[in-house]
């Protein structure tokens, strides 16, 4: 099952920020994402609030409904319960932090309704 | 050692118009 998650969430993975700086995934902060998006020109960080977390028909998956950006656009995503999102003021968070830590060694908080996650949109879409 | 771009880690929640 761990192969279903992307490799870059594994603790110790090296992440390159937009200014070229290298950081480990577990050391990333909200500022790193915001500054990188600023530098990128094309990408914009949105605040996406978790509105609902529902079980899925797919085993080990959940359906998360987000309210995205200033227009509060409703977007649903289906992800594995261990899939980590970056929450403002909290850091990496998943629906099943125990499983995330077990599979990725990444320290995780529990993702809950009301949490504000970092997400991306294209500037040109606005 | 592989190096991954920062934007890989952030979900791309593109607003889609349902109507």
Coordinates of N, CA and C in Angstrom, one line a residue:
Chain A
X1 N 0.8 -1.2 0.0 CA 0.0 0.0 0.0 C 0.9 1.3 0.0
X2 N 2.1 1.2 0.6 CA 2.9 2.4 0.7 C 3.3 2.9 -0.7
X3 N 3.3 2.0 -1.7 CA 3.7 2.4 -3.0 C 2.7 3.3 -3.7
X4 N 1.4 3.3 -3.1 CA 0.4 4.2 -3.6 C 0.6 5.6 -3.3
X5 N 1.5 5.9 -2.3 CA 1.7 7.3 -1.9 C 3.0 7.7 -2.7
X6 N 3.0 9.0 -3.1 CA 4.2 9.5 -3.8 C 5.4 9.5 -2.9
X7 N 6.6 9.3 -3.4 CA 7.8 9.1 -2.7 C 8.3 10.3 -1.9
X8 N 7.9 11.5 -2.4 CA 8.4 12.7 -1.7 C 7.8 13.0 -0.4
X9 N 6.8 12.3 0.1 CA 6.3 12.5 1.4 C 7.1 11.7 2.5
X10 N 8.0 10.8 2.0 CA 8.8 10.0 2.9 C 9.7 10.9 3.7
X11 N 9.7 10.7 5.0 CA 10.6 11.5 5.9 C 12.0 11.5 5.3
X12 N 12.6 12.6 5.3 CA 14.0 12.7 4.8 C 14.1 13.1 3.3
X13 N 13.0 13.0 2.6 CA 13.0 13.4 1.2 C 13.5 14.9 1.0
X14 N 14.3 15.1 0.0 CA 14.8 16.4 -0.3 C 13.9 17.2 -1.2
X15 N 13.5 18.3 -0.8 CA 12.6 19.2 -1.5 C 13.3 20.5 -2.0
X16 N 13.2 20.8 -3.2 CA 13.8 22.1 -3.7 C 12.7 23.2 -3.7
X17 N 13.0 24.3 -3.0 CA 12.1 25.4 -3.1 C 12.4 26.2 -4.3
X18 N 11.5 27.2 -4.6 CA 11.6 28.0 -5.9 C 12.9 28.8 -5.9
X19 N 13.5 29.1 -4.8 CA 14.8 29.9 -4.8 C 16.0 29.0 -4.9
X20 N 15.8 27.7 -5.0 CA 16.8 26.7 -5.1 C 17.2 26.1 -3.8
X21 N 16.8 26.6 -2.7 CA 17.1 26.1 -1.4 C 16.6 24.6 -1.3
X22 N 17.4 23.8 -0.6 CA 16.9 22.4 -0.4 C 16.5 22.2 1.1
X23 N 15.4 21.6 1.3 CA 14.9 21.3 2.7 C 14.4 19.9 2.7
X24 N 14.4 19.3 3.9 CA 13.8 18.0 4.1 C 12.3 18.2 4.2
X25 N 11.5 17.3 3.7 CA 10.0 17.4 3.7 C 9.5 17.7 5.1
X26 N 10.1 17.1 6.1 CA 9.6 17.3 7.5 C 9.9 18.7 8.1
X27 N 10.9 19.4 7.4 CA 11.3 20.7 7.9 C 10.5 21.9 7.2
X28 N 9.7 21.5 6.2 CA 9.0 22.6 5.5 C 8.0 23.4 6.4
X29 N 7.9 24.7 6.1 CA 7.0 25.5 6.8 C 6.1 26.2 5.8
X30 N 5.0 26.7 6.3 CA 4.0 27.4 5.4 C 4.7 28.5 4.6
X31 N 5.6 29.2 5.3 CA 6.4 30.3 4.6 C 7.1 29.8 3.4
X32 N 7.6 28.6 3.4 CA 8.4 28.1 2.3 C 7.5 27.9 1.1
X33 N 6.3 27.5 1.3 CA 5.3 27.3 0.2 C 4.9 28.7 -0.4
X34 N 4.6 29.6 0.6 CA 4.2 30.9 0.2 C 5.2 31.7 -0.6
X35 N 6.5 31.6 -0.1 CA 7.6 32.3 -0.9 C 7.9 31.7 -2.2
X36 N 7.8 30.3 -2.3 CA 8.0 29.6 -3.5 C 7.0 30.0 -4.6
X37 N 5.7 30.1 -4.1 CA 4.6 30.4 -5.0 C 4.8 31.8 -5.6
X38 N 5.3 32.7 -4.7 CA 5.5 34.1 -5.1 C 6.6 34.2 -6.2
X39 N 7.6 33.4 -6.0 CA 8.7 33.4 -7.0 C 8.3 32.7 -8.3
X40 N 7.4 31.8 -8.2 CA 7.1 31.0 -9.4 C 6.4 31.8 -10.5
X41 N 5.7 32.8 -10.2 CA 5.0 33.6 -11.2 C 3.7 33.0 -11.7
X42 N 3.6 31.7 -11.9 CA 2.4 31.1 -12.4 C 1.5 30.5 -11.4
X43 N 2.1 30.1 -10.2 CA 1.3 29.4 -9.2 C 0.9 30.4 -8.1
X44 N -0.2 30.0 -7.5 CA -0.8 30.8 -6.4 C -1.2 29.9 -5.3
X45 N -0.8 30.2 -4.1 CA -1.3 29.4 -2.9 C -2.7 29.9 -2.5
X46 N -3.5 28.9 -2.4 CA -4.9 29.2 -1.9 C -5.0 28.6 -0.5
X47 N -5.9 29.1 0.3 CA -6.3 28.5 1.6 C -7.5 27.6 1.3
X48 N -7.4 26.4 1.6 CA -8.5 25.5 1.4 C -9.0 24.9 2.7
X49 N -10.2 25.2 3.1 CA -10.7 24.8 4.4 C -11.4 23.4 4.2
X50 N -11.1 22.5 5.1 CA -11.8 21.2 5.1 C -13.2 21.4 5.6
X51 N -14.1 21.1 4.7 CA -15.6 21.2 5.0 C -16.2 19.9 5.5
X52 N -15.8 18.8 4.8 CA -16.3 17.5 5.2 C -15.3 16.4 4.9
X53 N -15.3 15.4 5.7 CA -14.5 14.2 5.5 C -15.4 13.0 5.5
X54 N -15.6 12.4 4.4 CA -16.5 11.2 4.3 C -15.8 10.0 3.9
X55 N -16.3 8.8 4.3 CA -15.7 7.6 3.9 C -15.9 7.4 2.4
X56 N -15.1 6.6 1.8 CA -15.2 6.3 0.4 C -15.5 4.8 0.2
X57 N -16.0 4.5 -1.1 CA -16.2 3.1 -1.4 C -14.9 2.4 -1.6
X58 N -13.9 3.2 -1.9 CA -12.5 2.6 -2.1 C -11.9 2.3 -0.7
X59 N -11.5 1.1 -0.5 CA -10.9 0.8 0.8 C -9.7 1.7 1.1
X60 N -9.6 2.1 2.4 CA -8.5 2.9 2.9 C -8.5 4.3 2.2
X61 N -9.6 4.7 1.7 CA -9.7 6.1 1.1 C -10.7 6.9 1.7
X62 N -10.6 8.2 1.6 CA -11.6 9.1 2.1 C -11.9 10.2 1.0
X63 N -13.1 10.8 1.1 CA -13.4 11.9 0.2 C -13.4 13.1 1.1
X64 N -12.6 14.1 0.7 CA -12.4 15.3 1.5 C -13.0 16.5 0.6
X65 N -13.9 17.2 1.2 CA -14.5 18.3 0.6 C -13.8 19.6 1.1
X66 N -13.3 20.4 0.2 CA -12.6 21.6 0.5 C -13.4 22.8 0.0
X67 N -13.3 23.9 0.8 CA -13.8 25.2 0.3 C -12.5 26.0 -0.1
X68 N -12.3 26.2 -1.4 CA -11.0 26.7 -1.9 C -11.0 28.2 -2.2
X69 N -10.1 28.9 -1.6 CA -9.8 30.3 -2.0 C -10.9 31.2 -1.6
X70 N -10.7 32.5 -2.0 CA -11.6 33.6 -1.6 C -13.0 33.4 -2.1
X71 N -13.1 32.6 -3.2 CA -14.5 32.4 -3.8 C -15.2 31.2 -3.1
X72 N -14.4 30.5 -2.2 CA -15.0 29.3 -1.5 C -15.5 28.3 -2.4
X73 N -14.8 28.1 -3.5 CA -15.2 27.0 -4.5 C -15.1 25.7 -3.8
X74 N -16.2 24.9 -4.0 CA -16.2 23.5 -3.4 C -15.5 22.5 -4.3
X75 N -14.5 21.9 -3.8 CA -13.8 20.9 -4.5 C -13.6 19.6 -3.7
X76 N -14.0 18.5 -4.3 CA -13.8 17.2 -3.6 C -12.6 16.4 -4.1
X77 N -11.9 15.8 -3.2 CA -10.8 15.0 -3.6 C -10.9 13.6 -2.9
X78 N -10.5 12.6 -3.6 CA -10.5 11.2 -3.0 C -9.0 10.9 -2.8
X79 N -8.7 10.6 -1.6 CA -7.3 10.3 -1.3 C -7.2 9.1 -0.3
X80 N -6.0 8.5 -0.2 CA -5.8 7.5 0.8 C -5.8 8.2 2.2
X81 N -6.3 7.4 3.2 CA -6.4 8.0 4.6 C -5.1 8.6 5.1
X82 N -4.0 8.0 4.6 CA -2.6 8.4 5.1 C -2.1 9.6 4.3
X83 N -2.8 10.1 3.3 CA -2.2 11.1 2.4 C -2.1 12.4 3.2
X84 N -0.9 13.0 3.3 CA -0.7 14.2 4.1 C -1.0 15.5 3.4
X85 N -1.6 16.4 4.1 CA -1.8 17.8 3.6 C -1.1 18.7 4.6
X86 N -0.7 19.9 4.0 CA 0.0 20.8 4.9 C -1.0 21.9 5.4
X87 N -1.2 21.9 6.8 CA -2.2 22.7 7.4 C -1.5 24.0 8.0
X88 N -2.0 25.2 7.7 CA -1.5 26.4 8.3 C -1.5 26.3 9.8
X89 N -0.4 26.6 10.5 CA -0.3 26.6 11.9 C -0.2 25.2 12.5
X90 N -0.1 24.2 11.7 CA -0.1 22.9 12.2 C 0.9 22.0 11.5
X91 N 1.1 22.2 10.3 CA 2.0 21.4 9.5 C 1.4 20.2 8.9
X92 N 2.1 19.1 8.6 CA 1.6 17.9 7.9 C 0.5 17.3 8.7
X93 N -0.6 17.0 8.1 CA -1.8 16.4 8.7 C -2.4 15.4 7.8
X94 N -3.0 14.4 8.3 CA -3.7 13.4 7.5 C -4.9 12.9 8.3
X95 N -5.8 12.2 7.6 CA -6.9 11.6 8.2 C -6.6 10.5 9.1
X96 N -5.4 9.9 8.9 CA -5.0 8.8 9.8 C -3.5 9.0 10.0
X97 N -3.2 9.9 11.0 CA -1.8 10.2 11.2 C -0.9 9.0 11.6
X98 N -1.5 8.1 12.4 CA -0.8 6.9 12.8 C -0.3 6.1 11.6
X99 N -1.1 6.0 10.6 CA -0.8 5.2 9.4 C 0.3 6.0 8.6
X100 N 0.1 7.3 8.5 CA 1.1 8.1 7.8 C 2.5 8.0 8.4
X101 N 2.5 8.0 9.7 CA 3.8 7.9 10.4 C 4.4 6.5 10.2
X102 N 3.5 5.5 10.2 CA 3.9 4.1 10.0 C 4.5 3.9 8.6
X103 N 3.8 4.5 7.6 CA 4.2 4.2 6.2 C 5.4 5.1 5.8
X104 N 5.4 6.4 6.2 CA 6.3 7.4 5.7 C 7.3 7.9 6.7
X105 N 7.1 7.5 8.0 CA 7.9 8.0 9.1 C 7.7 9.5 9.2
X106 N 6.8 10.1 8.5 CA 6.5 11.5 8.6 C 5.6 11.8 9.8
X107 N 6.0 12.7 10.7 CA 5.2 13.1 11.8 C 4.0 13.9 11.3
X108 N 2.8 13.5 11.8 CA 1.6 14.1 11.2 C 0.6 14.4 12.4
X109 N -0.2 15.4 12.2 CA -1.3 15.7 13.0 C -2.6 15.1 12.4
X110 N -3.7 15.1 13.1 CA -5.0 14.6 12.5 C -5.6 15.7 11.7
X111 N -6.0 15.4 10.5 CA -6.7 16.4 9.6 C -8.2 16.4 10.1
X112 N -8.7 17.6 10.4 CA -10.1 17.7 10.9 C -10.8 18.8 10.1
X113 N -12.2 18.7 10.2 CA -13.0 19.7 9.6 C -12.7 21.0 10.2
X114 N -12.5 22.1 9.4 CA -12.1 23.4 9.8 C -10.7 23.7 9.6
X115 N -9.9 22.7 9.4 CA -8.4 22.9 9.1 C -8.3 23.6 7.8
X116 N -7.3 24.5 7.8 CA -7.0 25.3 6.5 C -5.7 24.8 5.9
X117 N -5.9 24.1 4.8 CA -4.7 23.5 4.1 C -4.2 24.4 3.0
X118 N -2.9 24.2 2.7 CA -2.3 24.9 1.6 C -2.6 24.1 0.3
X119 N -3.1 24.8 -0.7 CA -3.3 24.2 -2.0 C -2.8 25.2 -3.1
X120 N -2.8 24.7 -4.3 CA -2.3 25.5 -5.4 C -3.3 25.7 -6.5
X121 N -3.3 26.9 -7.1 CA -4.0 27.1 -8.3 C -3.1 27.8 -9.3
X122 N -3.5 27.9 -10.5 CA -2.8 28.7 -11.5 C -3.3 30.1 -11.5
X123 N -2.4 31.1 -11.5 CA -2.8 32.5 -11.5 C -3.6 32.8 -12.7
X124 N -3.3 32.1 -13.8 CA -4.0 32.5 -15.1 C -5.5 32.1 -15.1
X125 N -5.8 31.2 -14.1 CA -7.2 30.8 -14.0 C -8.1 31.9 -13.4
X126 N -7.4 32.8 -12.7 CA -8.2 33.8 -12.0 C -8.4 35.0 -12.9
Chain B
X1 N 20.7 11.0 -4.8 CA 19.5 11.3 -4.0 C 18.6 12.1 -4.8
X2 N 17.3 11.7 -5.0 CA 16.4 12.4 -5.8 C 16.0 13.7 -5.1
X3 N 15.8 14.8 -5.9 CA 15.3 16.0 -5.4 C 13.9 16.3 -6.0
X4 N 13.0 16.6 -5.2 CA 11.6 16.9 -5.7 C 11.2 18.3 -5.6
X5 N 10.5 18.8 -6.6 CA 10.1 20.2 -6.6 C 9.0 20.5 -5.5
X6 N 9.1 21.6 -4.9 CA 8.2 22.0 -3.8 C 6.7 21.8 -4.1
X7 N 6.4 22.1 -5.4 CA 4.9 22.1 -5.8 C 4.4 20.7 -5.9
X8 N 5.2 19.7 -5.9 CA 4.7 18.3 -5.9 C 3.9 18.0 -4.6
X9 N 4.3 18.7 -3.6 CA 3.7 18.4 -2.3 C 2.4 19.0 -1.9
X10 N 2.0 19.9 -2.8 CA 0.8 20.7 -2.5 C -0.3 20.3 -3.5
X11 N -1.5 19.9 -3.0 CA -2.5 19.5 -4.0 C -3.0 20.7 -4.9
X12 N -3.2 20.3 -6.1 CA -3.6 21.3 -7.1 C -5.2 21.3 -7.1
X13 N -5.8 22.2 -6.3 CA -7.2 22.2 -6.2 C -7.8 23.2 -7.2
X14 N -7.8 22.8 -8.4 CA -8.3 23.8 -9.4 C -9.9 23.8 -9.3
X15 N -10.4 25.0 -9.2 CA -11.8 25.1 -9.2 C -12.4 24.7 -10.5
X16 N -13.4 23.8 -10.5 CA -14.0 23.4 -11.7 C -15.5 23.9 -11.6
X17 N -15.9 24.4 -12.7 CA -17.3 24.9 -12.7 C -18.3 23.7 -13.0
X18 N -19.1 23.5 -12.0 CA -20.1 22.4 -12.1 C -21.4 22.8 -12.8
X19 N -21.5 24.1 -13.0 CA -22.8 24.5 -13.7 C -22.5 25.2 -15.0

